[in-house]
Amino acid sequence: MKEERIGLFGGTFNPIHSGHLRAAEIVQKRLLLDKILFIPSYIPPHKDSVEITSPAHRLKMVELALRSYPHFAPSSIEVDAKEKSYSIITLGKIKKLYPKAKTFFVLGVDAFLEIDTWKNHENVLEQCFFVVISRPGFQLIDAETAFSGMHREKMLELPEPEIINDDALLKFRIFLMPIDALNIASTDIRKKLRRGESVKTMVPDVVVSYIKENNLYQS
Ligand code: ATP
Ligand code: MG
């Protein structure tokens, strides 16, 4: 049987938006992933937590948004841990749940540019593949100079229609994937909601309703 391929898409998801969903759809297809787990963080390691909505609300919005996507599933692994989430710890837990799967860490280039600040990032890179996706406002090419670790030679920029086959997986560890990303960020959504503006075009309807019902992101 072919090894399962699982994508891990972490974030604060404060809130989840159509940019996340679009990016994950493209990655799922091009990597032939069986599943992508969306993993909201408990207390995000790289952000000041003043503006952070409760983990329970963020997880709930992820659950609602993913209902219509058969290949996507929410994971409460970090929220349940109730402590600061480190990728290395999360990855260890996922590996226990899916011992035979190939795992792919999916992240935007903005997040990848901070990789040097992650705890044990070399170790994370040894244990799973990375898929770095483009995002408006950031240059994918900057990923190449972002870190000088030992996996630097194992980076491959993946041209548009190409699918990652097993041969590429033997040679490379970090895939730079230009995607047709949407120019949407949770920061802008929170700003709009504070001003009482509509976010209908940026967030799935079920999430818009949830935000309204729970009075989230009010000033
Ligand atoms: P914030 O503005 O609060 O930082 P965000 O929109 O960046 O929110 P995050 O939860 O921080 O969302 O991002 C989770 C992951 O999704 C990160 O790896 C990020 O790079 C990626 N990502 C977020 N928005 C997009 C987008 N529009 N296109 C592609 N990737 C995205
Ligand atoms: Mg972000």
mmCIF file of C-alpha atoms and ligand atoms in Angstrom:
data_model
loop_
_atom_site.group_PDB
_atom_site.id
_atom_site.type_symbol
_atom_site.label_atom_id
_atom_site.label_comp_id
_atom_site.label_asym_id
_atom_site.label_seq_id
_atom_site.Cartn_x
_atom_site.Cartn_y
_atom_site.Cartn_z
ATOM 1 C CA MET A 1 0.000 0.000 0.000
ATOM 2 C CA LYS A 2 1.153 3.492 -0.761
ATOM 3 C CA GLU A 3 2.319 5.535 2.196
ATOM 4 C CA GLU A 4 -0.171 8.067 3.414
ATOM 5 C CA ARG A 5 0.797 11.709 2.888
ATOM 6 C CA ILE A 6 -0.359 14.124 5.528
ATOM 7 C CA GLY A 7 -0.054 17.904 5.490
ATOM 8 C CA LEU A 8 0.263 19.850 8.743
ATOM 9 C CA PHE A 9 -0.981 23.398 8.516
ATOM 10 C CA GLY A 10 -0.412 25.295 11.735
ATOM 11 C CA GLY A 11 -1.361 28.848 12.583
ATOM 12 C CA THR A 12 -3.135 31.091 14.983
ATOM 13 C CA PHE A 13 -6.181 31.085 12.683
ATOM 14 C CA ASN A 14 -7.431 34.219 14.376
ATOM 15 C CA PRO A 15 -9.694 33.799 12.473
ATOM 16 C CA ILE A 16 -9.317 31.190 9.716
ATOM 17 C CA HIS A 17 -9.953 32.800 6.297
ATOM 18 C CA SER A 18 -10.352 32.009 2.598
ATOM 19 C CA GLY A 19 -6.624 32.612 2.013
ATOM 20 C CA HIS A 20 -5.799 29.660 4.272
ATOM 21 C CA LEU A 21 -8.362 27.469 2.538
ATOM 22 C CA ARG A 22 -7.285 28.401 -0.976
ATOM 23 C CA ALA A 23 -3.613 27.774 -0.162
ATOM 24 C CA ALA A 24 -4.373 24.402 1.428
ATOM 25 C CA GLU A 25 -6.484 23.308 -1.547
ATOM 26 C CA ILE A 26 -3.658 24.009 -3.981
ATOM 27 C CA VAL A 27 -1.076 22.255 -1.821
ATOM 28 C CA GLN A 28 -3.327 19.240 -1.277
ATOM 29 C CA LYS A 29 -3.750 18.749 -5.014
ATOM 30 C CA ARG A 30 -0.159 19.316 -6.036
ATOM 31 C CA LEU A 31 1.298 17.109 -3.322
ATOM 32 C CA LEU A 32 -1.421 14.492 -3.659
ATOM 33 C CA LEU A 33 -1.970 14.703 0.091
ATOM 34 C CA ASP A 34 -4.474 12.311 1.595
ATOM 35 C CA LYS A 35 -5.288 14.797 4.301
ATOM 36 C CA ILE A 36 -4.345 18.198 5.668
ATOM 37 C CA LEU A 37 -4.625 18.778 9.396
ATOM 38 C CA PHE A 38 -5.294 22.370 10.394
ATOM 39 C CA ILE A 39 -3.680 22.889 13.781
ATOM 40 C CA PRO A 40 -4.586 26.076 15.658
ATOM 41 C CA SER A 41 -1.887 26.995 18.148
ATOM 42 C CA TYR A 42 -2.575 27.375 21.836
ATOM 43 C CA ILE A 43 -0.389 30.363 22.659
ATOM 44 C CA PRO A 44 1.453 31.279 19.510
ATOM 45 C CA PRO A 45 5.214 31.313 20.101
ATOM 46 C CA HIS A 46 5.940 34.272 17.794
ATOM 47 C CA LYS A 47 3.226 36.735 18.554
ATOM 48 C CA ASP A 48 2.301 38.808 21.533
ATOM 49 C CA SER A 49 -0.865 37.257 22.796
ATOM 50 C CA VAL A 50 -2.856 40.383 23.683
ATOM 51 C CA GLU A 51 -5.017 40.211 20.561
ATOM 52 C CA ILE A 52 -5.516 36.472 20.599
ATOM 53 C CA THR A 53 -9.057 35.128 20.728
ATOM 54 C CA SER A 54 -9.542 32.119 22.984
ATOM 55 C CA PRO A 55 -8.196 28.826 21.619
ATOM 56 C CA ALA A 56 -11.672 27.300 21.886
ATOM 57 C CA HIS A 57 -13.180 29.947 19.599
ATOM 58 C CA ARG A 58 -10.345 29.722 17.085
ATOM 59 C CA LEU A 59 -10.606 25.932 16.989
ATOM 60 C CA LYS A 60 -14.383 26.080 16.594
ATOM 61 C CA MET A 61 -14.081 28.443 13.624
ATOM 62 C CA VAL A 62 -11.569 26.082 12.015
ATOM 63 C CA GLU A 63 -13.946 23.162 12.547
ATOM 64 C CA LEU A 64 -16.827 25.045 10.973
ATOM 65 C CA ALA A 65 -14.796 26.215 7.990
ATOM 66 C CA LEU A 66 -13.454 22.732 7.197
ATOM 67 C CA ARG A 67 -16.785 20.917 7.190
ATOM 68 C CA SER A 68 -17.229 21.208 3.456
ATOM 69 C CA TYR A 69 -13.681 20.033 2.619
ATOM 70 C CA PRO A 70 -13.306 16.237 2.572
ATOM 71 C CA HIS A 71 -9.491 16.311 2.619
ATOM 72 C CA PHE A 72 -9.196 18.771 5.500
ATOM 73 C CA ALA A 73 -9.543 18.044 9.210
ATOM 74 C CA PRO A 74 -9.154 20.179 12.319
ATOM 75 C CA SER A 75 -6.680 19.042 14.952
ATOM 76 C CA SER A 76 -6.988 20.111 18.577
ATOM 77 C CA ILE A 77 -3.586 18.709 19.443
ATOM 78 C CA GLU A 78 -2.041 22.068 20.367
ATOM 79 C CA VAL A 79 -5.161 23.585 21.888
ATOM 80 C CA ASP A 80 -5.591 20.495 24.083
ATOM 81 C CA ALA A 81 -2.001 20.698 25.261
ATOM 82 C CA LYS A 82 -2.929 23.970 26.972
ATOM 83 C CA GLU A 83 0.628 25.207 26.824
ATOM 84 C CA LYS A 84 2.839 27.080 24.450
ATOM 85 C CA SER A 85 3.065 24.983 21.299
ATOM 86 C CA TYR A 86 6.378 24.070 19.733
ATOM 87 C CA SER A 87 6.417 22.464 16.304
ATOM 88 C CA ILE A 88 8.851 19.809 17.424
ATOM 89 C CA ILE A 89 6.491 18.621 20.180
ATOM 90 C CA THR A 90 3.433 18.694 17.920
ATOM 91 C CA LEU A 91 5.278 16.782 15.242
ATOM 92 C CA GLY A 92 6.238 14.082 17.748
ATOM 93 C CA LYS A 93 2.582 13.650 18.672
ATOM 94 C CA ILE A 94 1.462 13.498 15.045
ATOM 95 C CA LYS A 95 4.127 10.890 14.286
ATOM 96 C CA LYS A 96 2.709 8.714 17.033
ATOM 97 C CA LEU A 97 -0.779 9.036 15.589
ATOM 98 C CA TYR A 98 0.381 8.329 12.020
ATOM 99 C CA PRO A 99 3.560 6.258 12.358
ATOM 100 C CA LYS A 100 3.712 5.264 8.700
ATOM 101 C CA ALA A 101 2.744 8.511 7.049
ATOM 102 C CA LYS A 102 4.974 10.968 5.252
ATOM 103 C CA THR A 103 4.407 14.355 6.854
ATOM 104 C CA PHE A 104 4.548 17.752 5.169
ATOM 105 C CA PHE A 105 4.702 20.932 7.157
ATOM 106 C CA VAL A 106 2.811 23.564 5.155
ATOM 107 C CA LEU A 107 3.568 27.211 5.833
ATOM 108 C CA GLY A 108 3.583 30.593 4.193
ATOM 109 C CA VAL A 109 6.894 32.166 3.328
ATOM 110 C CA ASP A 110 6.320 34.826 6.021
ATOM 111 C CA ALA A 111 6.234 32.100 8.658
ATOM 112 C CA PHE A 112 9.197 30.266 7.154
ATOM 113 C CA LEU A 113 11.318 33.430 7.320
ATOM 114 C CA GLU A 114 11.197 33.105 11.108
ATOM 115 C CA ILE A 115 12.339 29.513 11.179
ATOM 116 C CA ASP A 116 15.666 30.295 12.812
ATOM 117 C CA THR A 117 13.764 31.320 15.929
ATOM 118 C CA TRP A 118 11.968 27.973 16.249
ATOM 119 C CA LYS A 119 13.011 25.575 18.932
ATOM 120 C CA ASN A 120 15.008 22.677 17.395
ATOM 121 C CA HIS A 121 14.219 23.675 13.849
ATOM 122 C CA GLU A 122 16.964 21.492 12.410
ATOM 123 C CA ASN A 123 15.348 18.570 14.115
ATOM 124 C CA VAL A 124 11.919 19.469 12.752
ATOM 125 C CA LEU A 125 13.413 19.662 9.264
ATOM 126 C CA GLU A 126 14.900 16.227 9.678
ATOM 127 C CA GLN A 127 11.600 14.680 10.593
ATOM 128 C CA CYS A 128 9.270 16.064 7.978
ATOM 129 C CA PHE A 129 9.114 17.779 4.632
ATOM 130 C CA PHE A 130 8.457 21.482 4.333
ATOM 131 C CA VAL A 131 6.228 23.124 1.779
ATOM 132 C CA VAL A 132 6.773 26.863 1.717
ATOM 133 C CA ILE A 133 4.018 28.681 -0.150
ATOM 134 C CA SER A 134 4.025 32.167 -1.582
ATOM 135 C CA ARG A 135 1.919 34.935 -0.136
ATOM 136 C CA PRO A 136 1.257 38.500 -1.329
ATOM 137 C CA GLY A 137 3.685 40.955 0.224
ATOM 138 C CA PHE A 138 6.496 38.402 0.588
ATOM 139 C CA GLN A 139 9.081 37.018 -1.805
ATOM 140 C CA LEU A 140 9.318 33.258 -2.054
ATOM 141 C CA ILE A 141 12.939 33.588 -3.082
ATOM 142 C CA ASP A 142 13.783 35.077 0.336
ATOM 143 C CA ALA A 143 13.236 31.622 1.798
ATOM 144 C CA GLU A 144 16.548 30.598 0.283
ATOM 145 C CA THR A 145 18.507 33.040 2.390
ATOM 146 C CA ALA A 146 16.291 32.722 5.453
ATOM 147 C CA PHE A 147 18.433 30.145 7.122
ATOM 148 C CA SER A 148 21.847 28.671 6.702
ATOM 149 C CA GLY A 149 21.167 25.280 8.237
ATOM 150 C CA MET A 150 22.284 21.967 6.915
ATOM 151 C CA HIS A 151 19.156 21.429 4.892
ATOM 152 C CA ARG A 152 19.751 24.410 2.693
ATOM 153 C CA GLU A 153 20.919 22.355 -0.268
ATOM 154 C CA LYS A 154 17.776 20.335 -0.042
ATOM 155 C CA MET A 155 15.529 23.112 -1.254
ATOM 156 C CA LEU A 156 13.675 22.868 -4.525
ATOM 157 C CA GLU A 157 11.573 25.500 -6.174
ATOM 158 C CA LEU A 158 8.652 23.662 -7.699
ATOM 159 C CA PRO A 159 7.506 25.118 -11.021
ATOM 160 C CA GLU A 160 3.810 25.693 -11.463
ATOM 161 C CA PRO A 161 2.120 22.483 -12.641
ATOM 162 C CA GLU A 162 4.654 20.056 -11.255
ATOM 163 C CA ILE A 163 3.579 17.404 -8.793
ATOM 164 C CA ILE A 164 6.015 16.164 -6.172
ATOM 165 C CA ASN A 165 6.874 12.550 -6.924
ATOM 166 C CA ASP A 166 8.712 10.025 -4.782
ATOM 167 C CA ASP A 167 11.990 10.718 -6.541
ATOM 168 C CA ALA A 168 11.888 14.385 -5.544
ATOM 169 C CA LEU A 169 11.133 13.313 -1.997
ATOM 170 C CA LEU A 170 14.366 11.343 -1.857
ATOM 171 C CA LYS A 171 16.458 14.296 -2.955
ATOM 172 C CA PHE A 172 14.746 17.295 -1.407
ATOM 173 C CA ARG A 173 13.344 18.311 1.933
ATOM 174 C CA ILE A 174 12.067 21.843 1.469
ATOM 175 C CA PHE A 175 9.794 22.677 -1.428
ATOM 176 C CA LEU A 176 9.174 26.262 -2.429
ATOM 177 C CA MET A 177 5.783 26.401 -4.070
ATOM 178 C CA PRO A 178 4.563 29.507 -5.881
ATOM 179 C CA ILE A 179 0.785 29.557 -5.571
ATOM 180 C CA ASP A 180 -1.974 31.851 -6.679
ATOM 181 C CA ALA A 181 -2.513 33.063 -3.114
ATOM 182 C CA LEU A 182 -5.272 35.390 -1.978
ATOM 183 C CA ASN A 183 -4.328 38.724 -0.467
ATOM 184 C CA ILE A 184 -6.081 38.096 2.841
ATOM 185 C CA ALA A 185 -4.666 38.251 6.374
ATOM 186 C CA SER A 186 -6.354 37.703 9.722
ATOM 187 C CA THR A 187 -4.897 41.001 10.928
ATOM 188 C CA ASP A 188 -6.932 42.885 8.291
ATOM 189 C CA ILE A 189 -10.045 40.889 9.136
ATOM 190 C CA ARG A 190 -9.738 41.788 12.820
ATOM 191 C CA LYS A 191 -9.246 45.443 11.892
ATOM 192 C CA LYS A 192 -12.312 45.481 9.675
ATOM 193 C CA LEU A 193 -14.455 43.817 12.313
ATOM 194 C CA ARG A 194 -13.358 46.347 14.922
ATOM 195 C CA ARG A 195 -14.484 49.091 12.574
ATOM 196 C CA GLY A 196 -17.768 47.306 11.987
ATOM 197 C CA GLU A 197 -16.980 46.570 8.319
ATOM 198 C CA SER A 198 -18.030 43.438 6.453
ATOM 199 C CA VAL A 199 -15.577 40.555 6.004
ATOM 200 C CA LYS A 200 -17.941 38.480 3.860
ATOM 201 C CA THR A 201 -15.537 38.182 0.950
ATOM 202 C CA MET A 202 -12.622 37.109 3.140
ATOM 203 C CA VAL A 203 -14.078 34.507 5.479
ATOM 204 C CA PRO A 204 -16.406 31.519 4.895
ATOM 205 C CA ASP A 205 -20.076 32.255 5.687
ATOM 206 C CA VAL A 206 -20.223 29.819 8.604
ATOM 207 C CA VAL A 207 -17.328 31.661 10.221
ATOM 208 C CA VAL A 208 -18.913 35.076 9.638
ATOM 209 C CA SER A 209 -22.027 33.812 11.446
ATOM 210 C CA TYR A 210 -19.985 32.388 14.322
ATOM 211 C CA ILE A 211 -18.102 35.658 14.756
ATOM 212 C CA LYS A 212 -21.390 37.569 14.889
ATOM 213 C CA GLU A 213 -23.088 35.154 17.282
ATOM 214 C CA ASN A 214 -20.185 35.295 19.690
ATOM 215 C CA ASN A 215 -19.374 38.994 19.325
ATOM 216 C CA LEU A 216 -15.759 38.251 18.507
ATOM 217 C CA TYR A 217 -13.240 40.920 17.502
ATOM 218 C CA GLN A 218 -15.248 43.845 18.806
ATOM 219 C CA SER A 219 -13.286 46.821 20.057
HETATM 220 P P1 ATP B 1 -2.191 37.212 11.154
HETATM 221 O O1 ATP B 1 -2.395 38.408 10.280
HETATM 222 O O2 ATP B 1 -2.928 37.251 12.462
HETATM 223 O O3 ATP B 1 -0.752 36.812 11.314
HETATM 224 P P2 ATP B 1 -2.509 35.285 9.040
HETATM 225 O O4 ATP B 1 -3.480 35.663 7.997
HETATM 226 O O5 ATP B 1 -1.041 35.483 8.762
HETATM 227 O O6 ATP B 1 -2.910 35.992 10.398
HETATM 228 P P3 ATP B 1 -1.867 32.851 10.396
HETATM 229 O O7 ATP B 1 -2.791 32.080 11.260
HETATM 230 O O8 ATP B 1 -0.813 33.681 11.017
HETATM 231 O O9 ATP B 1 -2.778 33.781 9.431
HETATM 232 O O10 ATP B 1 -1.207 31.909 9.310
HETATM 233 C C1 ATP B 1 -1.166 30.514 9.360
HETATM 234 C C2 ATP B 1 -0.372 30.027 8.154
HETATM 235 O O11 ATP B 1 -1.074 30.353 6.953
HETATM 236 C C3 ATP B 1 1.007 30.690 8.020
HETATM 237 O O12 ATP B 1 1.920 29.710 7.572
HETATM 238 C C4 ATP B 1 0.773 31.761 6.970
HETATM 239 O O13 ATP B 1 1.948 32.058 6.264
HETATM 240 C C5 ATP B 1 -0.255 31.099 6.073
HETATM 241 N N1 ATP B 1 -1.133 32.063 5.393
HETATM 242 C C6 ATP B 1 -1.934 32.970 5.986
HETATM 243 N N2 ATP B 1 -2.624 33.683 5.078
HETATM 244 C C7 ATP B 1 -2.262 33.224 3.867
HETATM 245 C C8 ATP B 1 -2.635 33.571 2.524
HETATM 246 N N3 ATP B 1 -3.500 34.544 2.254
HETATM 247 N N4 ATP B 1 -2.042 32.883 1.513
HETATM 248 C C9 ATP B 1 -1.139 31.912 1.785
HETATM 249 N N5 ATP B 1 -0.761 31.525 3.033
HETATM 250 C C10 ATP B 1 -1.300 32.173 4.064
HETATM 251 MG MG MG B 2 0.399 35.382 10.307
#
